[in-house]
Structure formats: C-alpha cells, structure tokens
Short mmCIF file of C-alpha atoms in Angstrom, two decimals:
data_model
loop_
_atom_site.label_atom_id
_atom_site.label_comp_id
_atom_site.label_asym_id
_atom_site.label_seq_id
_atom_site.Cartn_x
_atom_site.Cartn_y
_atom_site.Cartn_z
CA UNK A 1078 0.00 0.00 0.00
CA UNK A 1079 1.03 3.61 -0.46
CA UNK A 1080 1.94 6.43 1.90
CA UNK A 1081 -1.45 8.02 1.12
CA UNK A 1082 -3.14 4.90 2.51
CA UNK A 1083 -1.24 5.33 5.79
CA UNK A 1084 -1.82 9.09 6.12
CA UNK A 1085 -5.07 8.79 8.17
CA UNK A 1086 -3.32 6.39 10.55
CA UNK A 1087 -0.36 8.76 10.88
CA UNK A 1088 -2.80 11.52 11.88
CA UNK A 1089 -4.29 9.24 14.54
CA UNK A 1090 -0.78 8.30 15.68
CA UNK A 1091 -0.09 12.01 16.26
CA UNK A 1092 -3.02 12.05 18.68
CA UNK A 1093 -1.72 8.95 20.46
CA UNK A 1094 1.73 10.55 20.84
CA UNK A 1095 0.20 13.91 21.84
CA UNK A 1096 2.33 15.84 19.36
CA UNK A 1097 1.54 18.64 16.94
CA UNK A 1098 -0.21 18.69 13.56
CA UNK A 1099 0.64 16.13 10.90
CA UNK A 1100 3.05 18.25 8.90
CA UNK A 1101 6.81 18.00 8.60
CA UNK A 1102 7.52 20.89 6.25
CA UNK A 1103 10.10 23.22 7.75
CA UNK A 1104 8.18 26.35 6.74
CA UNK A 1105 5.21 25.21 8.85
CA UNK A 1106 7.39 25.32 11.97
CA UNK A 1107 9.71 28.27 11.42
CA UNK A 1108 9.45 31.52 13.34
CA UNK A 1109 11.40 34.77 13.44
CA UNK A 1110 14.24 33.22 15.43
CA UNK A 1111 14.43 29.82 13.77
CA UNK A 1112 14.32 29.31 10.00
CA UNK A 1113 15.55 26.60 7.62
CA UNK A 1114 18.90 27.08 5.90
CA UNK A 1115 18.73 28.66 2.46
CA UNK A 1116 20.19 26.10 0.07
CA UNK A 1117 20.70 27.16 -3.54
CA UNK A 1118 19.31 24.13 -5.37
CA UNK A 1119 16.53 21.56 -5.23
CA UNK A 1120 18.90 18.72 -4.31
CA UNK A 1121 18.91 19.32 -0.54
CA UNK A 1122 16.07 20.33 1.73
CA UNK A 1123 15.08 20.58 5.39
CA UNK A 1124 12.32 18.68 7.15
CA UNK A 1125 11.20 18.47 10.77
CA UNK A 1126 11.09 15.82 13.47
CA UNK A 1127 8.60 16.25 16.31
CA UNK A 1128 9.26 15.03 19.84
CA UNK A 1129 6.58 13.58 22.06
CA UNK A 1130 6.39 13.83 25.85
CA UNK A 1131 7.15 10.58 27.66
CA UNK A 1132 4.35 10.59 30.19
CA UNK A 1133 1.51 9.41 27.89
CA UNK A 1134 3.27 6.06 27.44
CA UNK A 1135 4.94 5.68 30.83
CA UNK A 1136 2.08 6.99 32.96
CA UNK A 1137 -1.18 7.99 31.27
CA UNK A 1138 -1.72 4.90 29.07
CA UNK A 1139 -0.43 2.58 31.77
CA UNK A 1140 -3.03 3.94 34.19
CA UNK A 1141 -5.71 3.61 31.52
CA UNK A 1142 -4.78 -0.03 30.94
CA UNK A 1143 -4.90 -0.69 34.69
CA UNK A 1144 -8.41 0.83 34.88
CA UNK A 1145 -9.82 -0.97 31.85
CA UNK A 1146 -11.87 -4.05 32.75
CA UNK A 1147 -11.45 -5.88 29.43
CA UNK A 1148 -7.63 -5.89 29.50
CA UNK A 1149 -5.61 -8.25 31.69
CA UNK A 1150 -1.90 -7.50 31.97
CA UNK A 1151 0.56 -10.15 33.12
CA UNK A 1152 3.80 -8.70 34.48
CA UNK A 1153 7.05 -10.72 34.55
CA UNK A 1154 5.44 -13.09 32.03
CA UNK A 1155 7.89 -14.22 29.35
CA UNK A 1156 6.56 -15.96 26.25
CA UNK A 1157 8.89 -18.86 25.52
CA UNK A 1158 7.00 -20.59 22.72
CA UNK A 1159 4.14 -20.04 20.28
CA UNK A 1160 2.34 -23.37 19.84
CA UNK A 1161 0.15 -24.35 16.85
CA UNK A 1162 -2.19 -27.23 16.10
CA UNK A 1163 -1.02 -30.25 14.10
CA UNK A 1164 -1.70 -28.51 10.79
CA UNK A 1165 0.58 -25.61 11.87
CA UNK A 1166 -2.03 -23.24 10.41
CA UNK A 1167 -3.57 -22.05 13.69
CA UNK A 1168 -1.92 -20.93 16.93
CA UNK A 1169 -3.60 -22.63 19.88
CA UNK A 1170 -1.69 -21.24 22.86
CA UNK A 1171 1.44 -19.61 24.24
CA UNK A 1172 3.84 -21.16 26.71
CA UNK A 1173 4.71 -18.52 29.28
CA UNK A 1174 7.24 -18.55 32.12
CA UNK A 1175 7.76 -16.26 35.09
CA UNK A 1176 10.77 -18.34 36.20
CA UNK A 1177 12.49 -21.45 34.80
CA UNK A 1178 10.36 -23.74 36.99
CA UNK A 1179 7.10 -21.80 36.84
CA UNK A 1180 5.19 -21.94 33.56
CA UNK A 1181 1.61 -21.52 32.42
CA UNK A 1182 -0.41 -21.45 29.20
CA UNK A 1183 -2.37 -18.62 27.58
CA UNK A 1184 -5.08 -19.39 25.02
CA UNK A 1185 -6.85 -16.97 22.68
CA UNK A 1186 -8.56 -16.74 19.30
CA UNK A 1187 -6.08 -14.22 17.89
CA UNK A 1188 -2.44 -13.61 18.81
CA UNK A 1189 -0.38 -10.47 18.11
CA UNK A 1190 3.39 -10.75 18.37
CA UNK A 1191 4.75 -7.31 19.30
CA UNK A 1192 8.03 -7.79 21.14
CA UNK A 1193 10.45 -5.72 19.05
CA UNK A 1194 12.47 -6.10 15.88
CA UNK A 1195 14.81 -8.74 17.31
CA UNK A 1196 12.57 -10.70 19.66
CA UNK A 1197 9.75 -11.05 17.11
CA UNK A 1198 12.11 -13.04 14.89
CA UNK A 1199 13.66 -14.95 17.80
CA UNK A 1200 10.29 -16.17 19.08
CA UNK A 1201 9.22 -17.37 15.64
CA UNK A 1202 12.52 -19.21 15.16
CA UNK A 1203 12.38 -20.67 18.68
CA UNK A 1204 8.83 -21.98 18.17
CA UNK A 1205 9.88 -25.06 16.21
CA UNK A 1206 7.87 -27.80 17.90
CA UNK A 1207 5.67 -28.29 14.81
CA UNK A 1208 7.85 -26.62 12.15
CA UNK A 1209 11.54 -27.42 12.49
CA UNK A 1210 12.65 -24.13 10.88
CA UNK A 1211 10.31 -22.08 13.08
CA UNK A 1212 6.89 -20.56 12.55
CA UNK A 1213 6.36 -18.56 9.36
CA UNK A 1214 9.78 -19.65 8.16
CA UNK A 1215 8.82 -22.06 5.41
CA UNK A 1216 10.80 -19.92 2.94
CA UNK A 1217 13.76 -19.20 5.23
CA UNK A 1218 12.89 -15.50 5.58
CA UNK A 1219 12.37 -15.06 9.33
CA UNK A 1220 15.26 -13.05 10.74
CA UNK A 1221 16.60 -12.03 7.33
CA UNK A 1222 16.80 -8.47 5.92
CA UNK A 1223 17.77 -7.13 9.33
CA UNK A 1224 18.42 -3.39 9.18
CA UNK A 1225 19.57 -0.78 11.66
CA UNK A 1226 20.54 2.82 11.02
CA UNK A 1227 24.29 3.40 11.13
CA UNK A 1228 25.34 6.89 12.18
CA UNK A 1229 28.32 8.56 10.56
CA UNK A 1230 29.81 11.86 11.61
CA UNK A 1231 31.71 14.56 9.76
CA UNK A 1232 32.60 18.22 10.36
CA UNK A 1233 31.19 21.45 8.94
CA UNK A 1234 33.49 24.48 9.19
CA UNK A 1235 31.30 27.60 8.81
CA UNK A 1236 32.47 30.30 6.41
CA UNK A 1237 30.95 32.80 8.84
CA UNK A 1238 30.34 32.61 12.56
CA UNK A 1239 26.89 34.02 11.80
CA UNK A 1240 25.81 30.51 10.83
CA UNK A 1241 25.77 29.59 14.51
CA UNK A 1242 23.11 32.25 15.02
CA UNK A 1243 20.99 30.97 12.11
CA UNK A 1244 20.58 27.32 13.00
CA UNK A 1245 18.25 27.33 16.02
CA UNK A 1246 15.68 25.26 14.12
CA UNK A 1247 18.27 22.46 13.92
CA UNK A 1248 18.46 22.28 17.70
CA UNK A 1249 15.69 20.64 19.73
CA UNK A 1250 13.69 23.83 19.53
CA UNK A 1251 10.27 24.54 21.01
CA UNK A 1252 7.90 26.23 18.60
CA UNK A 1253 4.10 26.26 18.67
CA UNK A 1254 4.43 24.49 22.05
CA UNK A 1255 6.03 21.44 20.41
CA UNK A 1256 9.72 20.42 20.61
CA UNK A 1257 11.00 19.94 17.05
CA UNK A 1258 14.34 19.42 15.33
CA UNK A 1259 15.16 20.24 11.72
CA UNK A 1260 17.26 17.83 9.65
CA UNK A 1261 18.99 18.23 6.32
CA UNK A 1262 18.38 15.51 3.75
CA UNK A 1263 18.36 14.90 0.01
CA UNK A 1264 15.14 15.54 -1.89
CA UNK A 1265 12.96 12.69 -3.13
CA UNK A 1266 13.52 13.79 -6.73
CA UNK A 1267 17.30 13.59 -6.40
CA UNK A 1268 17.23 10.24 -4.61
CA UNK A 1269 15.09 8.77 -7.39
CA UNK A 1270 17.25 10.33 -10.12
CA UNK A 1271 20.54 9.04 -8.67
CA UNK A 1272 19.10 5.87 -7.08
CA UNK A 1273 20.26 6.92 -3.61
CA UNK A 1274 19.14 5.63 -0.24
CA UNK A 1275 17.37 7.85 2.27
CA UNK A 1276 19.35 9.89 4.78
CA UNK A 1277 19.08 12.66 7.33
CA UNK A 1278 21.64 14.91 9.03
CA UNK A 1279 21.58 16.58 12.43
CA UNK A 1280 23.78 19.58 13.26
CA UNK A 1281 25.52 19.99 16.62
CA UNK A 1282 27.87 22.94 17.30
CA UNK A 1283 31.22 22.03 18.79
CA UNK A 1284 34.41 23.74 19.95
CA UNK A 1285 37.69 22.88 18.23
CA UNK A 1286 39.07 19.41 18.98
CA UNK A 1287 41.66 20.65 21.51
CA UNK A 1288 39.01 22.82 23.17
CA UNK A 1289 36.62 19.88 23.39
CA UNK A 1290 39.35 17.69 24.88
CA UNK A 1291 40.10 20.42 27.42
CA UNK A 1292 36.44 20.61 28.42
CA UNK A 1293 36.15 16.84 28.82
CA UNK A 1294 39.37 16.76 30.87
CA UNK A 1295 38.11 19.61 33.06
CA UNK A 1296 34.85 17.79 33.68
CA UNK A 1297 36.77 14.68 34.69
CA UNK A 1298 38.94 16.65 37.12
CA UNK A 1299 35.98 18.50 38.67
CA UNK A 1300 34.08 15.22 39.05
CA UNK A 1301 37.09 13.53 40.68
CA UNK A 1302 37.60 16.41 43.11
CA UNK A 1303 33.91 16.26 43.98
CA UNK A 1304 34.35 12.56 44.79
CA UNK A 1305 37.46 13.42 46.86
CA UNK A 1306 39.79 11.32 44.76
CA UNK A 1307 42.31 11.98 42.03
CA UNK A 1308 42.02 10.31 38.64
CA UNK A 1309 44.68 7.76 37.69
CA UNK A 1310 45.59 9.80 34.61
CA UNK A 1311 45.81 13.08 36.53
CA UNK A 1312 48.74 14.53 34.59
CA UNK A 1313 47.26 13.65 31.22
CA UNK A 1314 43.98 15.35 32.18
CA UNK A 1315 45.82 18.43 33.42
CA UNK A 1316 47.84 18.61 30.20
CA UNK A 1317 44.69 18.41 28.05
CA UNK A 1318 42.92 21.04 30.17
CA UNK A 1319 45.90 23.40 29.92
CA UNK A 1320 46.06 23.00 26.12
CA UNK A 1321 42.62 24.56 25.95
CA UNK A 1322 43.05 27.00 28.82
CA UNK A 1323 42.52 30.01 26.53
CA UNK A 1324 39.12 28.65 25.58
CA UNK A 1325 38.15 27.72 29.14
CA UNK A 1326 39.12 31.12 30.53
CA UNK A 1327 37.34 32.97 27.71
CA UNK A 1328 34.18 30.93 28.03
CA UNK A 1329 34.20 31.02 31.80
CA UNK A 1330 34.94 28.03 34.01
CA UNK A 1331 31.41 26.85 34.69
CA UNK A 1332 30.15 27.86 31.26
CA UNK A 1333 32.82 25.65 29.66
CA UNK A 1334 31.42 22.65 31.48
CA UNK A 1335 28.11 23.27 29.72
CA UNK A 1336 29.63 23.55 26.25
CA UNK A 1337 28.65 20.08 25.09
CA UNK A 1338 24.88 19.67 25.55
CA UNK A 1339 23.80 16.02 25.32
CA UNK A 1340 22.50 15.05 21.89
CA UNK A 1341 19.27 13.73 23.36
CA UNK A 1342 18.32 17.03 25.01
CA UNK A 1343 19.86 19.57 22.64
CA UNK A 1344 19.44 23.11 24.05
CA UNK A 1345 22.57 24.63 22.53
CA UNK A 1346 20.61 27.35 20.71
CA UNK A 1347 19.36 28.66 24.07
CA UNK A 1348 22.86 29.25 25.45
CA UNK A 1349 23.60 32.98 25.87
CA UNK A 1350 27.12 34.28 25.20
CA UNK A 1351 28.66 30.79 25.38
CA UNK A 1352 27.33 30.08 21.90
CA UNK A 1353 29.96 32.41 20.49
CA UNK A 1354 32.62 29.94 21.68
CA UNK A 1355 31.55 27.26 19.19
CA UNK A 1356 33.68 27.12 16.07
CA UNK A 1357 32.28 24.28 13.97
CA UNK A 1358 29.43 21.81 13.60
CA UNK A 1359 29.61 18.09 14.09
CA UNK A 1360 27.15 16.52 11.68
CA UNK A 1361 25.59 13.19 12.57
CA UNK A 1362 23.76 11.55 9.76
CA UNK A 1363 21.57 8.48 9.77
CA UNK A 1364 21.77 6.22 6.76
CA UNK A 1365 19.13 3.96 5.31
CA UNK A 1366 20.41 0.44 4.71
CA UNK A 1367 19.57 -1.76 1.76
CA UNK A 1368 17.42 -4.77 2.74
CA UNK A 1369 20.11 -7.44 2.46
CA UNK A 1370 19.06 -11.07 3.12
CA UNK A 1371 22.54 -11.84 4.44
CA UNK A 1372 22.03 -9.38 7.31
CA UNK A 1373 20.06 -11.56 9.66
CA UNK A 1374 19.11 -12.72 13.13
CA UNK A 1375 19.56 -16.42 13.93
CA UNK A 1376 19.36 -18.56 17.05
CA UNK A 1377 22.54 -18.86 19.06
CA UNK A 1378 23.63 -21.97 20.93
CA UNK A 1379 23.91 -19.80 24.05
CA UNK A 1380 20.94 -20.05 26.43
CA UNK A 1381 19.18 -17.43 28.55
CA UNK A 1382 17.77 -17.59 32.10
CA UNK A 1383 14.77 -19.59 30.87
CA UNK A 1384 16.86 -22.05 28.90
CA UNK A 1385 15.86 -20.49 25.59
CA UNK A 1386 18.21 -19.84 22.69
CA UNK A 1387 19.58 -16.31 22.58
CA UNK A 1388 20.06 -14.54 19.27
CA UNK A 1389 23.11 -14.11 17.10
CA UNK A 1390 23.22 -11.10 14.77
CA UNK A 1391 24.96 -11.03 11.40
CA UNK A 1392 25.12 -7.42 10.21
CA UNK A 1393 27.35 -5.40 7.89
CA UNK A 1394 27.26 -2.54 5.43
CA UNK A 1395 27.38 -3.81 1.86
CA UNK A 1396 28.98 -2.08 -1.11
CA UNK A 1397 25.74 -0.31 -2.12
CA UNK A 1398 25.43 1.16 1.39
CA UNK A 1399 29.04 2.36 1.31
CA UNK A 1400 28.86 3.94 -2.15
CA UNK A 1401 25.61 5.69 -1.19
CA UNK A 1402 27.21 7.15 1.93
CA UNK A 1403 30.12 8.52 -0.12
CA UNK A 1404 27.84 10.07 -2.74
CA UNK A 1405 25.52 11.61 -0.13
CA UNK A 1406 28.45 13.32 1.59
CA UNK A 1407 29.74 14.62 -1.74
CA UNK A 1408 26.36 16.20 -2.50
CA UNK A 1409 26.12 17.76 0.95
CA UNK A 1410 29.63 19.19 0.62
CA UNK A 1411 28.73 20.73 -2.74
CA UNK A 1412 25.46 22.19 -1.46
CA UNK A 1413 26.85 23.62 1.80
CA UNK A 1414 29.62 25.28 -0.22
CA UNK A 1415 27.29 26.54 -2.96
CA UNK A 1416 25.01 28.13 -0.35
CA UNK A 1417 28.00 29.89 1.25
CA UNK A 1418 27.43 28.06 4.54
CA UNK A 1419 30.68 26.22 5.10
CA UNK A 1420 33.16 23.51 4.17
CA UNK A 1421 32.09 19.95 4.85
CA UNK A 1422 35.06 17.80 5.83
CA UNK A 1423 34.55 14.06 5.52
CA UNK A 1424 36.56 10.90 5.02
CA UNK A 1425 36.29 9.42 1.54
CA UNK A 1426 37.82 6.07 2.49
CA UNK A 1427 35.61 3.53 4.28
CA UNK A 1428 38.33 2.68 6.82
CA UNK A 1429 38.53 6.35 7.89
CA UNK A 1430 34.82 6.81 8.55
CA UNK A 1431 33.79 7.91 12.02
CA UNK A 1432 30.92 5.69 13.08
CA UNK A 1433 29.00 6.63 16.19
CA UNK A 1434 28.52 3.48 18.22
CA UNK A 1435 26.12 1.99 18.89
CA UNK A 1436 23.82 2.63 15.94
CA UNK A 1437 20.26 3.88 16.39
CA UNK A 1438 18.91 0.60 17.86
CA UNK A 1439 16.13 0.76 15.26
CA UNK A 1440 15.75 -2.97 14.63
CA UNK A 1441 13.93 -3.34 11.34
CA UNK A 1442 12.96 -5.87 8.69
CA UNK A 1443 13.30 -9.30 10.35
CA UNK A 1444 9.66 -10.29 9.61
CA UNK A 1445 9.23 -8.13 6.51
CA UNK A 1446 5.91 -7.43 4.83
CA UNK A 1447 5.17 -8.75 1.34
CA UNK A 1448 2.03 -10.28 -0.15
CA UNK A 1449 4.15 -13.03 -1.72
CA UNK A 1450 5.13 -15.56 0.99
CA UNK A 1451 8.33 -16.24 -0.94
CA UNK A 1452 9.40 -12.64 -0.35
CA UNK A 1453 7.98 -11.77 3.05
CA UNK A 1454 6.91 -13.19 6.41
CA UNK A 1455 3.64 -11.24 6.81
CA UNK A 1456 1.01 -10.01 4.36
CA UNK A 1457 -0.34 -6.45 4.00
CA UNK A 1458 -2.49 -6.97 7.12
CA UNK A 1459 0.54 -8.05 9.18
CA UNK A 1460 -0.71 -11.64 9.32
CA UNK A 1461 1.96 -14.34 9.22
CA UNK A 1462 1.77 -16.25 5.94
CA UNK A 1463 0.27 -19.70 6.39
CA UNK A 1464 -1.05 -19.08 9.92
CA UNK A 1465 -4.66 -17.93 10.26
CA UNK A 1466 -4.57 -16.15 13.61
CA UNK A 1467 -1.02 -14.86 14.20
CA UNK A 1468 -0.23 -11.21 13.50
CA UNK A 1469 2.94 -9.18 14.02
CA UNK A 1470 3.24 -5.57 15.13
CA UNK A 1471 6.36 -3.41 15.11
CA UNK A 1472 9.25 -2.33 12.94
CA UNK A 1473 10.18 -5.93 12.11
CA UNK A 1474 7.48 -5.84 9.39
CA UNK A 1475 9.01 -2.82 7.60
CA UNK A 1476 10.27 -3.90 4.15
CA UNK A 1477 12.66 -0.92 4.05
CA UNK A 1478 14.06 1.23 6.83
CA UNK A 1479 14.17 4.86 5.67
CA UNK A 1480 16.13 7.12 8.00
CA UNK A 1481 13.55 8.66 10.35
CA UNK A 1482 12.76 7.29 13.79
CA UNK A 1483 10.31 4.36 13.39
CA UNK A 1484 8.00 5.01 16.36
CA UNK A 1485 5.29 6.93 14.51
CA UNK A 1486 5.08 4.34 11.74
CA UNK A 1487 4.96 1.54 14.32
CA UNK A 1488 1.99 3.24 16.00
CA UNK A 1489 0.26 3.97 12.68
CA UNK A 1490 0.57 0.32 11.63
CA UNK A 1491 -0.63 -0.79 15.08
CA UNK A 1492 -3.77 1.34 14.71
CA UNK A 1493 -4.34 -0.09 11.24
CA UNK A 1494 -3.86 -3.63 12.56
CA UNK A 1495 -6.27 -2.98 15.44
CA UNK A 1496 -8.94 -1.80 12.98
CA UNK A 1497 -8.42 -4.91 10.85
CA UNK A 1498 -8.71 -7.28 13.81
CA UNK A 1499 -11.82 -5.52 15.15
CA UNK A 1500 -13.44 -5.82 11.73
CA UNK A 1501 -12.50 -9.49 11.53
CA UNK A 1502 -13.85 -10.25 15.01
CA UNK A 1503 -17.12 -8.44 14.31
#
C-alpha cells in the first residue's frame, strides 16, 4: 500500500503521541528566530522531526490499561513458545514462564506478536515444535533483511560565525508548544534520479578538537575532586585542560562545562554568550540500509535464564550502502559550499569513517511485509503467511528502513492492525 493509505493512521498516531499537527515541512514550523537554511538548489532540503512527551506512554496509558476491565496485563510473564495445532495453520496457545520452573499457558482466538524487531524473529525461530525451521519460516525469511541505522559523523566548518546564530531550528527547539528538530536531507527527486538511499543529518555545534578535549578533561577533574579522589591519569587530564586554557578562561569556568549539551536534550541554541565559543558543527547523519538477506538474526547456541536460545546477529554494510554514503556526503559538501554556509570535511575512504557506536537501535525488517510468501513473512495486514490467527506488530514488518525514527510508523501500523482485527472479530 502507499503512503497516502497510511496518512489517516499517521494523523491518529499524532493524537496517540500527543504531538503537533501532521506536517513536517520546515516552513510550517519556522518563526522569526528559527528558520531553515537557504540552500541554492533543489537537491537538498530541510524537514522536521517532532518530539513527544514521555508521560503518555509511561504513565497515562499505563493507568488507563490498569483501569480498563477488558484488558488483563501479566507482568514478569515471558513468552517462551508459540504453539500451533497439528496442521501448523492455527496458533492454539502460548507457553509462558515467570521463572524457569514456573510456567503456564495462555489461550486466545487471535495472537499479536509485538516484542520488538529482534525478539519477534527470535520467538518465531524458537517456536519449532511443529515446524523445524520455526513458525512462518517455510521460505527461510524469518530473521533475514535485518536493518539498523548506522550513524556517521563529519565536520562542517562555517564560512561565517553568523551561521551559529541561524541554525536554532536544527536544535531541539520549542515552537508552537512542540519540541522539534530540523534535519537536512536529500530531496525525493534527487534520490530517485541518482538511485540513492534515504538519509538525514543533524547539526551539533562544537568547539575545536583541543578545546573539546580540554572541556572533557576539566569535567573529569571537577568530578574527581567532587568525589574526593584523584584520577589515575591526573597529569594527562591536566595537560589536556591546559592545552585549551585560553578557551576555558574565555568561556568562563562553569560555562565551559556546559559547552557540550547532550544530543538527546539539545538546548545549545538557548545558550547565551557561550554560543559564540563554538567554532564548527559536528554533523551526525543516519543512513538507510539496503534490505540485504545476508544481514540476519539467527538462534545462538547460548541459552538465557529460561533455557531459551539467545540470538546471534549477522550485520554489515554492503557495497551499495558504502557507495551511497560517499555520494551523499559529496552532495552535501557541494550544497553547503554553494550556499555559502561552510566547508564539509569528511573521510572518503571507508576505513577512515567515524561511526557513532552503537547505531540507532532501530531494529527493522526481520519479519518483513510482502504479499508473496516467498518474499515476506507477513502479508499487508501483518498476518503471518500460512497461519490464520497470528499477527505481528512493530518495525520488524518494515520492508525498508528509511532514515527517520520508526516510532510513529509503528503506532500507525498498530492502529491499522487494530482496525483490521476488530473488523475481523465483528
């Protein structure tokens, strides 16, 4: 199905997440202080990510579930096997354990597997009582096409310090009462024309390398003094701090300690005079991976607390992924320069790339969707091929990964699946 088919479910997902209107165009979120960068061509553009508050999921919906009479929640209940009838076409029950020696059975008419992009595949593979290869795995597809989002970093040296005053929208910035963050990415037209994978870049201002090292060393020393102990590498930390003493003195001792806002919280655009101490941008960009059947999740011989097989992950970037990353950086470098914004410095050789570890932990594709059972594990309604009453929810059904955070699409597909099951039951 198309994006247009999902649009109504995305709008409903916005309500579930308690975020703003269903629009991601930068111009719909700009204000006088925060505007998108003015690129000179139609190859690069800016779009917006919205951030949801945590309490609806951690508090509000939990309390609602506790109050609802037609929902029973079992805590500390670990599903260890999905069991079918002799035909293997209908799930009859789940084997559940709260400890290795305490098990029970859950029966239902319909089962929805929604345990994450890794565990969904592991449970299907581990449920091999009736099918030796695991449930839904008659075509050896369960666990294959595993994708994550690798994060590469490079450096943007501004041609003018004014750029640091013009990038507030690329921080986690509150506008229209919603926290948003702008990202730079290639346009759909260019990606189709050059057959490129999706991508998105985040901008974070940074001091020079020696200044950053001095700040980190200073933090370490202050923390050690606060704990009334000296670090083992005291002289090395002092040397690094002294190398950047001009920066620390100019920025102010305590202000320097705040120079590196955590990526998760942002807030650098709200800093007062300290912002003038930044000299460059570190650019983190998320890359879409190709769905490669050799990237996969399999069962390990190692066992967990319940005696179940753990997983073993086989994952790598293939040549298409690598060549895409190189080309994307080349285009960004050209466009940042053409717009008079700055010089993008990046490594052209794969062995010199700066990967941020770990990756995004967006586990995608291990039970991919396709109407042909020879190409996917679930159909368009998220039902496992060949099993009448087993459905899967989550990012494991995504056939491709894109670059954006998967949560909203997971919720949109969950709403769509809920509608389908309600219709079926009625």
